[in-house]
Amino acid sequence: MQKNSERMKTQHADTNLGFIDRLHKKGVTWIILFGVFFAANPNNSYLFKLLDSVAFVLEVILLVAFVNKVLIRYLLAKQKTIIFITLSFFAVLFWAFLSAVIRIFLLIHVVETPIEEILSHSPLPFLLGTIWFIAVYAVTLIFYYQRKENEDRITADKLKSEKLDMELRYLKSQINPHFLFNAMNNIYSMVYMKDDNAADGVLKLSEMLRYVLVDCQADVIPLAKEVKYVENFIDFQMMRMEKECDMQFEKNIENENFMIAPMLLQPIAENCFKYSRLESNPEGYVHIRLTQKDNHFRFEAENSVAQNAVAVPSNREVKSGIGQKNVRQRLMLHYGGNYRFDVKESVGKYKVTIEI
């Protein structure tokens, strides 16, 4: 909730900044500035107010251009802070002095104000101009930092997105050769043993290859395709069994088009067969349950662990194998904090739970 709120605030700020930029490019800000300065001018001469307002707007335009094109581009952006502050101070004073000189010139030649009267109030135009240009300078810097922050955030988001995409592609590339290595070994074993299921195994292998090499190129896929792949994988494994085994795959799916990241379930199913040793362990079993309802998905895979099997890494250990480590990383990259990956190990039993 907090992240969503911050994201909405950021988007709102970006929208406001973009709106103001569009107004600025169309000259609306200068028209508004002219109107405000014209209305605030206390002089009774409309000609003087007109000329003074036009001169002021032109001075502001020049100051903004100087700050952006010179001070910021060549000094602040290159981290020449001391020179930037020094020139900024003198620039504001210069523009205030220039504005005061132009106003005095207009008072003498347009309103025909006596020079004595102008000199008696001489500090006032300079002070007012200084305040105005300090405000203009400050607003220009604020917009620069807001725009820079926005650009930096866009760049960071783009780099983060590209990094995540590269990591996901790398993890997918790990699965393909790993799957092919095991699958071809199984086919070789069936052919070598002259198993009648070898031909059916080749057919299922082709379907699985199509899934891995074509369907898995997408970031997310319908749940039905992932389930079909796991079913083929289980059938593929069961072909090697010479006797009936305790293998269960229960499914309760409300929406087969529910989208998930590809190849999340197969590595877990593969581990079940690897460590249960169904072909040689009379008490071995593999029980897989899959439930999908509304926006919730749950996958449970429980298997026996043969005494002579290699120890399965616990939930707290850093796993070096392709299977569970790969699944955990891809869950994190795809779903952030919106998932649960839980591993429970006890004597002779191992259970993995995935919730999305």
Coordinates of C-alpha atoms in Angstrom, one line a residue:
M1 CA 0.0 0.0 0.0
Q2 CA 2.8 2.4 0.9
K3 CA 4.7 1.7 -2.4
N4 CA 1.5 2.2 -4.4
S5 CA 0.9 5.5 -2.5
E6 CA 4.4 6.7 -3.3
R7 CA 4.1 5.6 -6.9
M8 CA 0.8 7.6 -7.2
K9 CA 2.5 10.7 -5.7
T10 CA 5.4 10.4 -8.1
Q11 CA 3.1 10.0 -11.1
H12 CA 1.1 13.0 -9.9
A13 CA 4.2 15.1 -9.6
D14 CA 5.4 14.1 -13.0
T15 CA 2.0 15.0 -14.5
N16 CA 2.2 18.4 -12.9
L17 CA 5.7 19.0 -14.1
G18 CA 4.8 17.9 -17.6
F19 CA 1.8 20.2 -17.6
I20 CA 3.8 23.2 -16.6
D21 CA 6.5 22.4 -19.2
R22 CA 3.8 22.3 -21.9
L23 CA 2.4 25.7 -20.7
H24 CA 6.0 27.1 -20.7
K25 CA 6.7 25.9 -24.2
K26 CA 3.5 27.5 -25.5
G27 CA 4.4 30.8 -23.9
V28 CA 1.5 30.7 -21.4
T29 CA 3.8 31.3 -18.4
W30 CA 5.2 34.5 -20.0
I31 CA 1.7 35.8 -20.7
I32 CA 0.6 35.1 -17.1
L33 CA 3.8 36.8 -15.8
F34 CA 3.1 39.8 -18.0
G35 CA -0.5 40.0 -16.8
V36 CA 0.6 39.8 -13.1
F37 CA 3.3 42.4 -13.4
F38 CA 1.0 44.7 -15.5
A39 CA -1.7 44.5 -12.9
A40 CA 0.6 45.0 -9.9
N41 CA 2.3 48.0 -11.5
P42 CA 1.0 51.1 -9.5
N43 CA 1.8 53.7 -12.2
N44 CA -1.3 55.3 -13.8
S45 CA 0.2 55.5 -17.3
Y46 CA -1.0 52.5 -19.3
L47 CA 1.8 53.0 -21.8
F48 CA 4.4 52.9 -19.1
K49 CA 2.8 49.8 -17.5
L50 CA 2.8 48.2 -20.9
L51 CA 6.4 49.0 -21.8
D52 CA 7.6 48.2 -18.3
S53 CA 5.9 44.8 -18.2
V54 CA 7.2 43.9 -21.7
A55 CA 10.7 44.9 -20.6
F56 CA 10.4 42.9 -17.4
V57 CA 9.2 39.7 -19.2
L58 CA 12.1 40.0 -21.6
E59 CA 14.5 40.4 -18.7
V60 CA 13.1 37.3 -17.1
I61 CA 13.3 35.3 -20.3
L62 CA 17.0 36.3 -20.7
L63 CA 17.7 35.4 -17.1
V64 CA 16.1 32.0 -17.3
A65 CA 18.0 31.3 -20.5
F66 CA 21.3 32.4 -18.9
V67 CA 20.7 30.2 -15.9
N68 CA 19.7 27.2 -17.9
K69 CA 22.1 27.5 -20.8
V70 CA 25.2 28.8 -19.0
L71 CA 25.1 28.5 -15.3
I72 CA 23.5 25.1 -15.0
R73 CA 24.9 23.4 -18.2
Y74 CA 28.5 24.5 -17.9
L75 CA 28.9 24.9 -14.1
L76 CA 26.3 23.2 -12.0
A77 CA 26.1 20.1 -14.2
K78 CA 29.9 19.8 -14.1
Q79 CA 29.9 20.3 -10.3
K80 CA 31.7 23.6 -10.4
T81 CA 29.8 24.7 -7.4
I82 CA 31.8 27.6 -6.1
I83 CA 32.0 29.3 -9.5
F84 CA 28.3 28.6 -10.0
I85 CA 27.3 30.3 -6.7
T86 CA 29.5 33.3 -7.4
L87 CA 28.3 33.9 -10.9
S88 CA 24.7 33.3 -9.8
F89 CA 25.0 36.1 -7.1
F90 CA 26.4 38.6 -9.6
A91 CA 23.9 37.6 -12.3
V92 CA 21.0 38.3 -10.0
L93 CA 22.5 41.7 -9.1
F94 CA 23.2 42.5 -12.7
W95 CA 19.7 41.7 -13.8
A96 CA 18.2 43.8 -10.9
F97 CA 20.5 46.7 -11.9
L98 CA 19.5 46.4 -15.5
S99 CA 15.9 46.3 -14.7
A100 CA 16.2 49.4 -12.5
V101 CA 18.0 51.3 -15.3
I102 CA 15.4 50.4 -17.8
R103 CA 12.6 51.4 -15.5
I104 CA 14.3 54.8 -14.8
F105 CA 14.7 55.3 -18.5
L106 CA 11.0 54.7 -19.1
L107 CA 9.9 56.9 -16.2
I108 CA 12.0 59.8 -17.7
H109 CA 11.0 59.4 -21.3
V110 CA 7.4 58.0 -21.1
V111 CA 5.9 59.4 -17.9
E112 CA 8.3 62.4 -17.9
T113 CA 8.9 62.0 -14.2
P114 CA 11.4 64.6 -12.8
I115 CA 14.9 63.1 -12.2
E116 CA 14.9 64.5 -8.7
E117 CA 11.8 62.4 -7.8
I118 CA 13.2 59.3 -9.4
L119 CA 16.5 59.7 -7.5
S120 CA 14.7 60.1 -4.2
H121 CA 13.2 56.6 -4.7
S122 CA 16.2 55.1 -6.5
P123 CA 16.8 52.1 -4.1
L124 CA 13.2 50.9 -4.4
P125 CA 13.3 49.8 -8.1
F126 CA 16.6 48.0 -7.5
L127 CA 15.3 46.2 -4.4
L128 CA 12.1 45.2 -6.1
G129 CA 14.0 43.9 -9.1
T130 CA 16.4 42.0 -6.9
I131 CA 13.5 40.2 -5.1
W132 CA 11.8 39.4 -8.4
F133 CA 14.9 38.0 -10.0
I134 CA 15.9 36.0 -6.9
A135 CA 12.4 34.4 -7.1
V136 CA 12.9 33.7 -10.8
Y137 CA 16.3 32.2 -10.2
A138 CA 15.0 30.0 -7.4
V139 CA 12.1 28.7 -9.5
T140 CA 14.4 28.0 -12.4
L141 CA 16.6 25.9 -10.1
I142 CA 13.7 24.1 -8.6
F143 CA 12.4 23.1 -12.0
Y144 CA 15.9 21.9 -13.0
Y145 CA 16.2 19.6 -10.0
Q146 CA 12.7 18.3 -10.5
R147 CA 13.4 17.5 -14.1
K148 CA 16.7 16.0 -13.3
E149 CA 15.2 13.8 -10.6
N150 CA 12.5 12.7 -13.0
E151 CA 15.1 11.8 -15.7
D152 CA 17.3 10.0 -13.2
R153 CA 14.3 8.0 -12.0
I154 CA 13.3 7.0 -15.6
T155 CA 16.9 6.0 -16.3
A156 CA 17.1 4.0 -13.1
D157 CA 13.8 2.3 -13.8
K158 CA 14.9 1.5 -17.3
L159 CA 18.2 0.0 -16.2
K160 CA 16.4 -2.0 -13.5
S161 CA 13.9 -3.3 -16.0
E162 CA 16.7 -4.3 -18.4
K163 CA 18.6 -6.0 -15.6
L164 CA 15.5 -8.0 -14.5
D165 CA 14.9 -9.0 -18.1
M166 CA 18.5 -10.2 -18.5
E167 CA 18.3 -12.2 -15.3
L168 CA 15.1 -13.8 -16.3
R169 CA 16.5 -14.7 -19.8
Y170 CA 19.6 -16.2 -18.1
L171 CA 17.5 -18.3 -15.7
K172 CA 15.3 -19.5 -18.6
S173 CA 18.4 -20.4 -20.6
Q174 CA 19.6 -22.5 -17.6
I175 CA 16.5 -24.6 -17.7
N176 CA 16.5 -25.6 -21.4
P177 CA 19.9 -27.5 -21.5
H178 CA 19.2 -29.0 -18.0
F179 CA 15.8 -30.3 -19.2
L180 CA 17.2 -31.7 -22.5
F181 CA 20.1 -33.4 -20.7
N182 CA 17.8 -35.3 -18.4
A183 CA 15.1 -36.0 -21.0
M184 CA 17.6 -37.4 -23.6
N185 CA 19.1 -39.6 -20.9
N186 CA 15.7 -41.1 -20.2
I187 CA 15.0 -41.7 -23.9
Y188 CA 18.3 -43.4 -24.2
S189 CA 17.6 -45.6 -21.3
M190 CA 14.2 -46.7 -22.7
V191 CA 15.7 -47.3 -26.2
Y192 CA 18.7 -49.2 -24.7
M193 CA 16.3 -51.4 -22.6
K194 CA 14.1 -51.8 -25.7
D195 CA 11.2 -50.4 -23.8
D196 CA 7.9 -50.3 -25.8
N197 CA 7.2 -46.9 -24.3
A198 CA 10.2 -45.3 -26.1
A199 CA 8.1 -44.2 -29.1
D200 CA 5.5 -42.6 -26.9
G201 CA 8.3 -41.0 -24.9
V202 CA 9.7 -39.4 -28.0
L203 CA 6.2 -38.0 -28.8
K204 CA 5.8 -36.5 -25.3
L205 CA 9.4 -35.2 -25.5
S206 CA 8.5 -33.3 -28.7
E207 CA 5.5 -31.7 -27.0
M208 CA 7.6 -30.7 -24.1
L209 CA 10.3 -29.3 -26.3
R210 CA 7.7 -27.2 -28.1
Y211 CA 6.6 -25.8 -24.8
V212 CA 10.1 -25.0 -23.6
L213 CA 11.4 -23.6 -26.9
V214 CA 8.2 -21.7 -28.0
D215 CA 5.7 -21.1 -25.3
C216 CA 8.2 -20.3 -22.6
Q217 CA 9.6 -17.3 -24.6
A218 CA 6.7 -15.3 -23.2
D219 CA 7.0 -13.6 -19.8
V220 CA 3.7 -15.3 -18.6
I221 CA 1.7 -18.2 -19.9
P222 CA -1.8 -19.7 -19.3
L223 CA -1.8 -22.1 -16.4
A224 CA -3.2 -24.9 -18.6
K225 CA 0.0 -25.0 -20.7
E226 CA 2.2 -25.3 -17.6
V227 CA -0.1 -28.1 -16.2
K228 CA 0.0 -30.0 -19.5
Y229 CA 3.8 -29.8 -19.5
V230 CA 4.0 -31.1 -15.9
E231 CA 1.5 -34.0 -16.8
N232 CA 3.7 -34.9 -19.8
F233 CA 6.8 -34.8 -17.6
I234 CA 5.1 -37.1 -15.0
D235 CA 4.0 -39.5 -17.8
F236 CA 7.5 -39.4 -19.2
Q237 CA 8.9 -40.4 -15.8
M238 CA 6.3 -43.1 -15.2
M239 CA 7.2 -44.8 -18.4
R240 CA 10.5 -45.9 -16.8
M241 CA 8.7 -47.5 -13.9
E242 CA 8.4 -51.3 -14.0
K243 CA 5.8 -51.4 -11.3
E244 CA 2.9 -49.4 -9.9
C245 CA 4.1 -46.5 -7.9
D246 CA 2.5 -44.1 -5.4
M247 CA 2.2 -41.1 -7.7
Q248 CA -0.6 -38.6 -7.4
F249 CA -1.3 -35.4 -9.2
E250 CA -4.4 -33.6 -8.0
K251 CA -5.7 -30.5 -9.8
N252 CA -8.5 -28.1 -8.9
I253 CA -8.3 -25.2 -11.4
E254 CA -11.0 -22.6 -11.6
N255 CA -9.5 -20.6 -14.5
E256 CA -7.2 -22.4 -16.9
N257 CA -6.2 -19.0 -18.4
F258 CA -4.8 -17.8 -15.1
M259 CA -1.4 -16.4 -16.1
I260 CA 1.8 -17.5 -14.4
A261 CA 5.5 -17.4 -15.1
P262 CA 6.6 -20.4 -17.2
M263 CA 8.6 -23.4 -16.0
L264 CA 7.9 -22.8 -12.2
L265 CA 6.5 -26.2 -11.5
Q266 CA 8.6 -28.6 -13.5
P267 CA 11.9 -28.2 -11.5
I268 CA 10.0 -29.0 -8.3
A269 CA 8.3 -32.1 -9.9
E270 CA 11.8 -33.2 -11.2
N271 CA 13.2 -33.0 -7.7
C272 CA 10.3 -35.1 -6.4
F273 CA 11.2 -38.0 -8.7
K274 CA 15.0 -37.5 -8.2
Y275 CA 14.9 -37.8 -4.4
S276 CA 12.0 -40.2 -3.9
R277 CA 13.6 -42.9 -6.1
L278 CA 10.2 -44.4 -7.0
E279 CA 11.7 -47.0 -9.3
S280 CA 13.8 -48.6 -6.4
N281 CA 12.1 -47.5 -3.2
P282 CA 9.0 -49.6 -2.3
E283 CA 7.8 -47.0 0.2
G284 CA 8.5 -44.1 -2.1
Y285 CA 5.8 -41.6 -3.1
V286 CA 5.2 -38.4 -4.9
H287 CA 2.1 -36.4 -4.2
I288 CA 1.4 -33.1 -6.1
R289 CA -1.6 -30.9 -5.5
L290 CA -2.4 -27.8 -7.5
T291 CA -5.2 -25.3 -6.7
Q292 CA -6.2 -22.2 -8.4
K293 CA -9.2 -20.0 -7.4
D294 CA -9.8 -16.3 -8.1
N295 CA -6.4 -14.6 -8.1
H296 CA -4.8 -17.2 -5.8
F297 CA -2.5 -20.0 -6.9
R298 CA -1.1 -22.8 -4.7
F299 CA 1.2 -25.7 -5.7
E300 CA 2.3 -28.4 -3.2
A301 CA 4.7 -31.1 -4.0
E302 CA 5.5 -33.7 -1.3
N303 CA 7.8 -36.7 -1.8
S304 CA 9.5 -39.4 0.2
V305 CA 13.3 -39.2 0.6
A306 CA 15.2 -42.4 0.1
Q307 CA 17.8 -43.1 2.8
N308 CA 20.5 -43.4 0.2
A309 CA 19.5 -40.2 -1.7
V310 CA 21.7 -37.2 -1.6
A311 CA 20.6 -34.8 1.2
V312 CA 18.1 -32.2 -0.1
P313 CA 19.0 -28.7 0.8
S314 CA 16.9 -27.2 3.6
N315 CA 14.8 -24.0 3.3
R316 CA 17.5 -21.9 4.9
E317 CA 20.4 -23.0 2.9
V318 CA 21.7 -21.4 -0.2
K319 CA 21.0 -23.9 -3.0
S320 CA 23.6 -24.3 -5.7
G321 CA 21.5 -26.5 -8.1
I322 CA 19.5 -25.3 -11.0
G323 CA 16.0 -26.4 -9.8
Q324 CA 14.9 -24.8 -6.6
K325 CA 17.3 -21.9 -6.7
N326 CA 16.1 -21.1 -10.2
V327 CA 12.5 -21.2 -9.2
R328 CA 13.0 -19.0 -6.1
Q329 CA 14.9 -16.4 -8.1
R330 CA 12.3 -16.2 -10.9
L331 CA 9.5 -16.0 -8.3
M332 CA 11.3 -13.0 -6.8
L333 CA 11.9 -11.3 -10.1
H334 CA 8.3 -11.9 -11.5
Y335 CA 6.3 -11.3 -8.3
G336 CA 8.4 -9.3 -5.9
G337 CA 6.9 -9.8 -2.5
N338 CA 3.6 -11.3 -3.7
Y339 CA 4.6 -14.9 -3.4
R340 CA 5.5 -17.6 -0.9
F341 CA 8.1 -20.3 -1.4
D342 CA 8.3 -22.7 1.5
V343 CA 10.3 -25.8 2.0
K344 CA 9.7 -28.3 4.9
E345 CA 12.0 -31.3 5.5
S346 CA 11.6 -34.0 8.0
V347 CA 12.8 -37.6 8.3
G348 CA 11.9 -39.4 5.1
K349 CA 9.7 -36.6 3.8
Y350 CA 10.2 -33.4 1.8
K351 CA 7.6 -30.8 0.9
V352 CA 7.7 -27.7 -1.2
T353 CA 4.8 -25.1 -1.3
I354 CA 4.5 -22.3 -3.8
E355 CA 1.8 -19.6 -3.4
I356 CA 1.1 -16.7 -5.7

